[in-house]
PDB file of C-alpha atoms in Angstrom:
ATOM      1  CA  PRO A 230       0.062   0.006   0.106  1.00  0.00           C
ATOM      2  CA  ALA A 231       2.798   2.384   0.684  1.00  0.00           C
ATOM      3  CA  ALA A 232       4.303   1.720  -2.463  1.00  0.00           C
ATOM      4  CA  HIS A 233       1.055   2.357  -4.254  1.00  0.00           C
ATOM      5  CA  ALA A 234       0.522   5.623  -2.377  1.00  0.00           C
ATOM      6  CA  ALA A 235       4.138   6.685  -3.489  1.00  0.00           C
ATOM      7  CA  ASP A 236       3.238   5.958  -7.112  1.00  0.00           C
ATOM      8  CA  ALA A 237       0.054   7.877  -6.980  1.00  0.00           C
ATOM      9  CA  GLY A 238       1.823  10.821  -5.343  1.00  0.00           C
ATOM     10  CA  ASP A 239       4.359  10.710  -8.082  1.00  0.00           C
ATOM     11  CA  SER A 240       1.815  10.577 -10.772  1.00  0.00           C
ATOM     12  CA  SER A 241      -0.337  13.603  -9.335  1.00  0.00           C
ATOM     13  CA  ARG A 242       3.113  15.606  -9.249  1.00  0.00           C
ATOM     14  CA  SER A 243       3.727  14.779 -12.803  1.00  0.00           C
ATOM     15  CA  GLY A 244       0.673  16.715 -13.974  1.00  0.00           C
ATOM     16  CA  PRO A 245      -0.704  16.841 -17.473  1.00  0.00           C
ATOM     17  CA  SER A 246       1.559  16.260 -20.691  1.00  0.00           C
ATOM     18  CA  TYR A 247       3.153  19.534 -22.080  1.00  0.00           C
ATOM     19  CA  SER A 248       0.888  18.955 -25.284  1.00  0.00           C
ATOM     20  CA  ALA A 249      -2.151  19.412 -23.086  1.00  0.00           C
ATOM     21  CA  VAL A 250      -0.984  22.260 -21.466  1.00  0.00           C
ATOM     22  CA  LEU A 251      -0.061  23.814 -24.648  1.00  0.00           C
ATOM     23  CA  VAL A 252      -3.491  23.312 -26.096  1.00  0.00           C
ATOM     24  CA  ASP A 253      -5.006  24.632 -23.094  1.00  0.00           C
ATOM     25  CA  ASP A 254      -2.719  27.785 -23.140  1.00  0.00           C
ATOM     26  CA  VAL A 255      -3.401  28.386 -27.028  1.00  0.00           C
ATOM     27  CA  THR A 256      -7.220  28.132 -26.219  1.00  0.00           C
ATOM     28  CA  HIS A 257      -6.901  30.494 -23.311  1.00  0.00           C
ATOM     29  CA  VAL A 258      -4.956  33.083 -25.491  1.00  0.00           C
ATOM     30  CA  VAL A 259      -7.049  32.787 -28.543  1.00  0.00           C
ATOM     31  CA  THR A 260     -10.340  33.171 -26.797  1.00  0.00           C
ATOM     32  CA  ALA A 261      -9.459  35.743 -24.422  1.00  0.00           C
ATOM     33  CA  PRO A 262     -11.431  38.614 -26.393  1.00  0.00           C
ATOM     34  CA  ALA A 263     -14.535  36.826 -25.333  1.00  0.00           C
ATOM     35  CA  ARG A 264     -13.572  37.355 -21.840  1.00  0.00           C
ATOM     36  CA  TRP A 265     -12.598  40.939 -22.017  1.00  0.00           C
ATOM     37  CA  ASP A 266     -14.593  43.602 -20.032  1.00  0.00           C
ATOM     38  CA  GLY A 267     -14.810  47.386 -20.681  1.00  0.00           C
ATOM     39  CA  ASP A 268     -11.488  48.247 -19.213  1.00  0.00           C
ATOM     40  CA  ASP A 269      -9.727  45.534 -21.304  1.00  0.00           C
ATOM     41  CA  TRP A 270     -11.466  46.960 -24.531  1.00  0.00           C
ATOM     42  CA  LYS A 271     -10.301  50.403 -23.622  1.00  0.00           C
ATOM     43  CA  THR A 272      -6.637  49.152 -23.204  1.00  0.00           C
ATOM     44  CA  VAL A 273      -7.058  47.514 -26.747  1.00  0.00           C
ATOM     45  CA  GLY A 274      -8.392  50.720 -28.162  1.00  0.00           C
ATOM     46  CA  TRP A 275      -5.425  52.807 -26.803  1.00  0.00           C
ATOM     47  CA  SER A 276      -2.922  50.213 -27.936  1.00  0.00           C
ATOM     48  CA  THR A 277      -4.519  50.426 -31.491  1.00  0.00           C
ATOM     49  CA  ALA A 278      -4.481  54.138 -31.258  1.00  0.00           C
ATOM     50  CA  ALA A 279      -0.905  54.099 -30.335  1.00  0.00           C
ATOM     51  CA  VAL A 280       0.193  51.764 -33.251  1.00  0.00           C
ATOM     52  CA  LEU A 281      -1.833  53.980 -35.720  1.00  0.00           C
ATOM     53  CA  GLY A 282      -0.499  57.148 -34.416  1.00  0.00           C
ATOM     54  CA  THR A 283       2.978  55.742 -34.685  1.00  0.00           C
ATOM     55  CA  ALA A 284       2.311  54.678 -38.332  1.00  0.00           C
ATOM     56  CA  LEU A 285       1.054  58.107 -39.216  1.00  0.00           C
ATOM     57  CA  VAL A 286       3.533  60.321 -37.460  1.00  0.00           C
ATOM     58  CA  ILE A 287       6.651  58.374 -36.652  1.00  0.00           C
ATOM     59  CA  ASP A 288       7.355  55.893 -39.324  1.00  0.00           C
ATOM     60  CA  ARG A 289       8.516  57.910 -42.180  1.00  0.00           C
ATOM     61  CA  PRO A 290      10.843  60.263 -40.175  1.00  0.00           C
ATOM     62  CA  TRP A 291      12.409  57.530 -38.179  1.00  0.00           C
ATOM     63  CA  ARG A 292      12.961  55.470 -41.285  1.00  0.00           C
ATOM     64  CA  ASP A 293      14.797  58.333 -42.638  1.00  0.00           C
ATOM     65  CA  GLU A 294      16.756  58.834 -39.482  1.00  0.00           C
ATOM     66  CA  MET A 295      17.949  55.156 -39.660  1.00  0.00           C
ATOM     67  CA  ARG A 296      18.917  55.580 -43.300  1.00  0.00           C
ATOM     68  CA  ARG A 297      21.165  58.176 -42.322  1.00  0.00           C
ATOM     69  CA  HIS A 298      23.369  55.813 -40.495  1.00  0.00           C
ATOM     70  CA  ALA A 299      23.755  53.417 -43.473  1.00  0.00           C
ATOM     71  CA  PRO A 300      25.633  51.050 -44.353  1.00  0.00           C
ATOM     72  CA  ASN A 301      23.786  49.122 -41.368  1.00  0.00           C
ATOM     73  CA  ASN A 302      26.300  46.507 -40.682  1.00  0.00           C
ATOM     74  CA  ASN A 303      27.294  47.293 -37.116  1.00  0.00           C
ATOM     75  CA  PRO A 304      28.322  43.850 -35.528  1.00  0.00           C
ATOM     76  CA  ALA A 305      27.098  44.832 -32.153  1.00  0.00           C
ATOM     77  CA  ILE A 306      23.409  45.682 -33.541  1.00  0.00           C
ATOM     78  CA  MET A 307      23.593  42.544 -35.635  1.00  0.00           C
ATOM     79  CA  GLN A 308      24.320  40.463 -32.532  1.00  0.00           C
ATOM     80  CA  VAL A 309      21.458  42.087 -30.410  1.00  0.00           C
ATOM     81  CA  GLU A 310      19.128  41.359 -33.180  1.00  0.00           C
ATOM     82  CA  ARG A 311      19.618  37.790 -33.167  1.00  0.00           C
ATOM     83  CA  PHE A 312      17.981  37.421 -29.699  1.00  0.00           C
ATOM     84  CA  GLY A 313      14.692  37.787 -31.716  1.00  0.00           C
ATOM     85  CA  ALA A 314      15.574  34.805 -33.896  1.00  0.00           C
ATOM     86  CA  GLN A 315      18.553  32.547 -33.674  1.00  0.00           C
ATOM     87  CA  TYR A 316      19.402  33.315 -30.089  1.00  0.00           C
ATOM     88  CA  ALA A 317      15.904  32.865 -28.757  1.00  0.00           C
ATOM     89  CA  PRO A 318      15.815  28.781 -28.840  1.00  0.00           C
ATOM     90  CA  VAL A 319      19.098  28.915 -27.128  1.00  0.00           C
ATOM     91  CA  VAL A 320      17.744  31.059 -24.390  1.00  0.00           C
ATOM     92  CA  VAL A 321      14.598  28.878 -24.080  1.00  0.00           C
ATOM     93  CA  GLY A 322      16.739  25.641 -24.220  1.00  0.00           C
ATOM     94  CA  GLY A 323      19.119  26.926 -21.622  1.00  0.00           C
ATOM     95  CA  PHE A 324      16.293  27.757 -19.041  1.00  0.00           C
ATOM     96  CA  LEU A 325      14.899  24.345 -19.552  1.00  0.00           C
ATOM     97  CA  ALA A 326      18.220  22.329 -19.255  1.00  0.00           C
ATOM     98  CA  VAL A 327      19.317  24.370 -16.264  1.00  0.00           C
ATOM     99  CA  GLY A 328      15.956  24.048 -14.651  1.00  0.00           C
ATOM    100  CA  ALA A 329      15.882  20.172 -15.279  1.00  0.00           C
ATOM    101  CA  LEU A 330      19.197  19.291 -14.542  1.00  0.00           C
ATOM    102  CA  GLY A 331      19.530  21.686 -11.288  1.00  0.00           C
ATOM    103  CA  GLY A 332      16.121  20.861 -10.153  1.00  0.00           C
ATOM    104  CA  ASP A 333      15.203  24.407 -10.193  1.00  0.00           C
ATOM    105  CA  ASP A 334      11.342  24.482 -10.695  1.00  0.00           C
ATOM    106  CA  ASN A 335      11.065  28.375 -11.242  1.00  0.00           C
ATOM    107  CA  THR A 336      13.852  28.113 -14.119  1.00  0.00           C
ATOM    108  CA  LEU A 337      12.126  25.161 -15.561  1.00  0.00           C
ATOM    109  CA  GLU A 338       8.931  26.804 -15.605  1.00  0.00           C
ATOM    110  CA  THR A 339      10.249  29.892 -17.110  1.00  0.00           C
ATOM    111  CA  GLY A 340      11.542  27.866 -19.941  1.00  0.00           C
ATOM    112  CA  THR A 341       8.386  26.131 -20.419  1.00  0.00           C
ATOM    113  CA  ASP A 342       6.357  29.311 -20.329  1.00  0.00           C
ATOM    114  CA  MET A 343       8.761  30.992 -22.951  1.00  0.00           C
ATOM    115  CA  LEU A 344       8.282  27.912 -25.214  1.00  0.00           C
ATOM    116  CA  THR A 345       4.606  28.153 -24.898  1.00  0.00           C
ATOM    117  CA  ALA A 346       4.468  31.694 -25.350  1.00  0.00           C
ATOM    118  CA  SER A 347       6.755  31.844 -28.257  1.00  0.00           C
ATOM    119  CA  LEU A 348       4.679  28.971 -29.948  1.00  0.00           C
ATOM    120  CA  ILE A 349       1.654  31.083 -29.606  1.00  0.00           C
ATOM    121  CA  ALA A 350       2.900  34.658 -30.243  1.00  0.00           C
ATOM    122  CA  SER A 351       5.632  34.143 -32.797  1.00  0.00           C
ATOM    123  CA  GLY A 352       3.917  30.919 -34.390  1.00  0.00           C
ATOM    124  CA  ILE A 353       0.470  31.780 -34.486  1.00  0.00           C
ATOM    125  CA  VAL A 354      -0.605  35.426 -33.643  1.00  0.00           C
ATOM    126  CA  THR A 355       2.057  37.355 -35.515  1.00  0.00           C
ATOM    127  CA  PRO A 356       2.377  35.451 -38.637  1.00  0.00           C
ATOM    128  CA  THR A 357      -1.473  35.515 -39.085  1.00  0.00           C
ATOM    129  CA  ILE A 358      -1.532  39.335 -38.694  1.00  0.00           C
ATOM    130  CA  LYS A 359       1.377  39.583 -41.146  1.00  0.00           C
ATOM    131  CA  LEU A 360      -0.402  37.448 -43.664  1.00  0.00           C
ATOM    132  CA  LEU A 361      -3.813  39.548 -43.020  1.00  0.00           C
ATOM    133  CA  ALA A 362      -1.843  43.074 -43.253  1.00  0.00           C
ATOM    134  CA  GLY A 363       0.636  42.142 -45.967  1.00  0.00           C
ATOM    135  CA  ARG A 364       2.617  45.477 -45.293  1.00  0.00           C
ATOM    136  CA  ALA A 365       5.780  46.016 -47.641  1.00  0.00           C
ATOM    137  CA  ARG A 366       8.959  46.074 -45.828  1.00  0.00           C
ATOM    138  CA  PRO A 367      10.540  49.380 -45.866  1.00  0.00           C
ATOM    139  CA  ARG A 368      13.575  48.392 -47.740  1.00  0.00           C
ATOM    140  CA  TYR A 369      11.354  47.644 -50.673  1.00  0.00           C
ATOM    141  CA  ASN A 370      11.065  51.424 -51.059  1.00  0.00           C
ATOM    142  CA  MET A 371       6.855  51.062 -51.680  1.00  0.00           C
ATOM    143  CA  GLY A 372       6.176  53.490 -48.943  1.00  0.00           C
ATOM    144  CA  ALA A 373       4.837  53.256 -45.338  1.00  0.00           C
ATOM    145  CA  ASN A 374       1.352  52.573 -46.621  1.00  0.00           C
ATOM    146  CA  TYR A 375       1.632  50.038 -49.059  1.00  0.00           C
ATOM    147  CA  PHE A 376      -0.333  46.940 -47.705  1.00  0.00           C
ATOM    148  CA  LYS A 377      -1.387  43.745 -49.983  1.00  0.00           C
ATOM    149  CA  PRO A 378      -3.120  41.284 -47.832  1.00  0.00           C
ATOM    150  CA  PHE A 379      -2.546  37.549 -48.112  1.00  0.00           C
ATOM    151  CA  SER A 380       0.854  38.286 -49.930  1.00  0.00           C
ATOM    152  CA  SER A 381       3.572  36.178 -48.236  1.00  0.00           C
ATOM    153  CA  ALA A 382       6.161  38.394 -49.845  1.00  0.00           C
ATOM    154  CA  ASN A 383       4.862  41.542 -47.660  1.00  0.00           C
ATOM    155  CA  ALA A 384       5.619  40.704 -43.844  1.00  0.00           C
ATOM    156  CA  SER A 385       6.508  43.819 -42.234  1.00  0.00           C
ATOM    157  CA  PHE A 386       3.636  44.285 -39.846  1.00  0.00           C
ATOM    158  CA  PRO A 387       4.251  43.342 -37.059  1.00  0.00           C
ATOM    159  CA  SER A 388       7.847  42.571 -36.390  1.00  0.00           C
ATOM    160  CA  GLY A 389       8.348  38.909 -35.707  1.00  0.00           C
ATOM    161  CA  HIS A 390      11.838  39.411 -34.245  1.00  0.00           C
ATOM    162  CA  THR A 391      10.464  41.990 -31.870  1.00  0.00           C
ATOM    163  CA  THR A 392       7.327  39.793 -30.726  1.00  0.00           C
ATOM    164  CA  GLU A 393      10.061  36.996 -30.021  1.00  0.00           C
ATOM    165  CA  ALA A 394      12.127  39.233 -28.042  1.00  0.00           C
ATOM    166  CA  PHE A 395       9.329  40.650 -25.917  1.00  0.00           C
ATOM    167  CA  VAL A 396       7.981  37.057 -25.262  1.00  0.00           C
ATOM    168  CA  LEU A 397      11.141  36.160 -23.790  1.00  0.00           C
ATOM    169  CA  ALA A 398      11.618  39.527 -21.679  1.00  0.00           C
ATOM    170  CA  SER A 399       7.989  39.334 -20.482  1.00  0.00           C
ATOM    171  CA  VAL A 400       8.300  35.758 -19.332  1.00  0.00           C
ATOM    172  CA  ILE A 401      11.480  36.244 -17.615  1.00  0.00           C
ATOM    173  CA  SER A 402      10.430  39.415 -15.878  1.00  0.00           C
ATOM    174  CA  GLU A 403       7.164  37.657 -14.515  1.00  0.00           C
ATOM    175  CA  HIS A 404       9.303  34.865 -12.889  1.00  0.00           C
ATOM    176  CA  TYR A 405      11.986  36.921 -11.710  1.00  0.00           C
ATOM    177  CA  GLU A 406      10.732  40.050 -10.029  1.00  0.00           C
ATOM    178  CA  SER A 407      13.943  41.954  -9.586  1.00  0.00           C
ATOM    179  CA  PRO A 408      13.599  45.219 -11.143  1.00  0.00           C
ATOM    180  CA  TRP A 409      16.990  44.832 -12.772  1.00  0.00           C
ATOM    181  CA  VAL A 410      15.933  41.718 -14.343  1.00  0.00           C
ATOM    182  CA  GLY A 411      13.047  43.569 -15.943  1.00  0.00           C
ATOM    183  CA  TYR A 412      15.098  46.512 -16.975  1.00  0.00           C
ATOM    184  CA  THR A 413      17.941  44.242 -18.709  1.00  0.00           C
ATOM    185  CA  ALA A 414      15.280  41.891 -20.242  1.00  0.00           C
ATOM    186  CA  TYR A 415      13.207  44.529 -21.595  1.00  0.00           C
ATOM    187  CA  GLY A 416      15.947  46.846 -22.513  1.00  0.00           C
ATOM    188  CA  LEU A 417      17.433  44.036 -24.668  1.00  0.00           C
ATOM    189  CA  ALA A 418      14.185  43.490 -26.373  1.00  0.00           C
ATOM    190  CA  GLY A 419      13.845  46.873 -27.276  1.00  0.00           C
ATOM    191  CA  MET A 420      17.480  46.897 -28.787  1.00  0.00           C
ATOM    192  CA  VAL A 421      16.136  43.997 -31.110  1.00  0.00           C
ATOM    193  CA  GLY A 422      13.383  46.159 -32.149  1.00  0.00           C
ATOM    194  CA  LEU A 423      15.713  49.151 -32.870  1.00  0.00           C
ATOM    195  CA  ALA A 424      18.043  46.853 -34.806  1.00  0.00           C
ATOM    196  CA  ARG A 425      15.026  45.745 -37.039  1.00  0.00           C
ATOM    197  CA  THR A 426      14.452  49.451 -37.815  1.00  0.00           C
ATOM    198  CA  TYR A 427      18.088  49.963 -38.246  1.00  0.00           C
ATOM    199  CA  HIS A 428      18.374  47.368 -40.788  1.00  0.00           C
ATOM    200  CA  ASP A 429      15.368  48.765 -42.752  1.00  0.00           C
ATOM    201  CA  ALA A 430      13.344  45.367 -42.243  1.00  0.00           C
ATOM    202  CA  HIS A 431      10.578  47.150 -40.271  1.00  0.00           C
ATOM    203  CA  PHE A 432       8.907  50.551 -39.764  1.00  0.00           C
ATOM    204  CA  ALA A 433       8.456  52.043 -36.065  1.00  0.00           C
ATOM    205  CA  SER A 434       4.696  50.880 -35.946  1.00  0.00           C
ATOM    206  CA  ASP A 435       5.786  47.242 -36.805  1.00  0.00           C
ATOM    207  CA  VAL A 436       8.235  47.055 -33.942  1.00  0.00           C
ATOM    208  CA  LEU A 437       5.608  48.709 -31.614  1.00  0.00           C
ATOM    209  CA  ALA A 438       2.883  46.242 -32.508  1.00  0.00           C
ATOM    210  CA  GLY A 439       5.248  43.272 -31.955  1.00  0.00           C
ATOM    211  CA  ALA A 440       6.276  44.355 -28.684  1.00  0.00           C
ATOM    212  CA  MET A 441       2.740  44.607 -27.528  1.00  0.00           C
ATOM    213  CA  ILE A 442       1.918  41.109 -28.939  1.00  0.00           C
ATOM    214  CA  GLY A 443       5.006  39.505 -27.177  1.00  0.00           C
ATOM    215  CA  THR A 444       4.493  41.119 -23.980  1.00  0.00           C
ATOM    216  CA  VAL A 445       0.667  40.533 -23.739  1.00  0.00           C
ATOM    217  CA  VAL A 446       1.085  36.723 -24.789  1.00  0.00           C
ATOM    218  CA  GLY A 447       4.024  36.377 -22.463  1.00  0.00           C
ATOM    219  CA  LYS A 448       2.361  37.765 -19.340  1.00  0.00           C
ATOM    220  CA  SER A 449      -0.949  35.943 -20.236  1.00  0.00           C
ATOM    221  CA  VAL A 450       0.860  32.572 -20.418  1.00  0.00           C
ATOM    222  CA  VAL A 451       2.649  33.022 -17.004  1.00  0.00           C
ATOM    223  CA  HIS A 452      -0.387  34.310 -15.158  1.00  0.00           C
ATOM    224  CA  TYR A 453      -2.792  31.590 -16.581  1.00  0.00           C
TER     225      TYR A 453
END
């Protein structure tokens, strides 16, 4: 009986499979608008206004300012930019490995939440909006207002690199409440967004939208 009790305890501690947790998190995030109240919709309205305002007022002059600094092959900025792409899986894998090998539940949960939030934000939300918007990248020189929905060639809005960087920053900041952790994580994520405009890959509004998506999804996954 004692052995059976121990087995039952181990089973209860193991919890549901990751695939079940992922499906549950995806469902929670995707259906979130159905649960929003008046304050939530106000926040969405102000956020949308901020993105539109940035697009109308800041996109063109910011792009012109970035062009003044061409050629855009600064090695440090190129390395920072990779935290929104190539380095992101390394960061996630590092947290998962250290948490699992060291028996650190918080570190392991941070890695798991980063993986889940990345799959949702960078794998579902941002690509879907990119396809629906079809905004041309600034480097194509077609203007800030060129949109061709359902065009895979036009994928400027929102920024995928920035989405991923802010997913990592928001999840890490929620798990480690030290202000310095938050400043460092969000500061680095902001540099990723800056790098994308520096490399003429995105307008400022693309970066702002990506930052919002990454932050909202990351926090939502952690809290849920």
